[in-house]
Amino acid sequence: MHDSSLNQSLTLLAVLAHPDDESFGMGGTLALYARRGVAVHLVCATRGEVGEVEPQLMNGYRSIGDLRVDELRCAAGKLGLSDVHFLDYRDSGMAGSPENQHPQALVAAPLDEVAARVTAIIRRLRPQVVVTFDPVGGYRHPDHIAIHQATVKAFYAAGDPAVYPGEDPPFQPQKLYYHTFPRKWLSWAVRLMPLFGKDPRRFGLNQDIDLLALTRDTFPVHARVDYRAVQSLKEEASACHASQSSMGTSSRPLQWAFRRATGVDQFMRAYPVPEPGLRERDLFAGVNGTR
Ligand SMILES: [Zn+2]
């Protein structure tokens, strides 16, 4: 195993959509690399402006976006992130919601515009490894899919001086990963939910997540990162997102599935194209650490 311990020249860039994606998703991996001395940066495309928040949490805040940025700053501190970079788009809400049509919505932005912004950040930070959502954005959130597509475009554009030319010189990161969540435990949970009076096709605060459909989206797993050494940091970071915390706790089978899935993050490697049977345990395996 490649040792990325205390290597100040290594940089990891995670490109995600909303405040909370970093903690509820790959937070364990981010905290693990930060603790090893890797500079871990987060791009957050929106401020999570859309959704319901309990009124008492809004005390002292002018908007949901302000509250959620504060929650993200709290989580970033727990995870040990070097910095958070906002792209200043607006949360698009779930598929088909009126928020999709807002002129600042991430899904309303041209792909090339978003990709150019991510490219500029890659050239400035010079990460060896870039991580983002899988092609269906984990659970088909339109913003997750949009930022996935922009990140893929940016990853390949960043090293090409002819594409999205900007202030900084071209820089080609060495590896691109998609975080995927384990379908095995989810499909068990989906089978158990009806026994608890829950409809797996209408999950979430807005009952608009079809978990059954999600179990059919499968992606190969090329890397498993064991983050149990920093699991408490992931939990502390998740607790920062108080306004979003009822999301995963509304169903006992899902709580059970999340506990089963905890401790290890799964990634599909998009670049370099993996050889058959690839099983990595370190996203920096084989990486040349000079910037
Ligand atoms: Zn999200």
Short mmCIF file of N, CA and C and ligand atoms in Angstrom, two decimals, residues 17-21 68 133 139 141 143-144, ligand 1:
data_model
loop_
_atom_site.label_atom_id
_atom_site.label_comp_id
_atom_site.label_asym_id
_atom_site.label_seq_id
_atom_site.Cartn_x
_atom_site.Cartn_y
_atom_site.Cartn_z
N ALA A 17 -22.26 18.87 -4.29
CA ALA A 17 -23.32 19.82 -4.66
C ALA A 17 -23.87 20.64 -3.51
N HIS A 18 -24.05 20.04 -2.33
CA HIS A 18 -24.76 20.71 -1.23
C HIS A 18 -23.98 20.60 0.08
N PRO A 19 -24.18 21.61 0.98
CA PRO A 19 -23.68 21.42 2.34
C PRO A 19 -24.36 20.19 2.95
N ASP A 20 -23.66 19.24 3.36
CA ASP A 20 -23.99 17.94 3.98
C ASP A 20 -23.54 16.76 3.13
N ASP A 21 -23.42 16.98 1.77
CA ASP A 21 -22.96 15.89 0.91
C ASP A 21 -21.61 15.36 1.39
N ARG A 68 -27.04 26.79 6.28
CA ARG A 68 -26.37 25.57 5.81
C ARG A 68 -24.89 25.81 5.52
N PHE A 133 -19.55 12.53 -7.26
CA PHE A 133 -20.64 11.55 -7.20
C PHE A 133 -20.52 10.54 -8.34
N TYR A 139 -28.32 9.29 -5.42
CA TYR A 139 -29.75 8.99 -5.37
C TYR A 139 -30.55 9.83 -6.37
N HIS A 141 -30.30 12.88 -7.41
CA HIS A 141 -30.58 14.31 -7.23
C HIS A 141 -30.03 15.05 -8.45
N ASP A 143 -28.90 17.99 -8.94
CA ASP A 143 -27.64 18.72 -8.71
C ASP A 143 -26.44 17.78 -8.63
N HIS A 144 -26.64 16.61 -8.05
CA HIS A 144 -25.55 15.64 -7.95
C HIS A 144 -25.13 15.18 -9.34
ZN ZN B 1 -26.71 16.74 -2.02
#
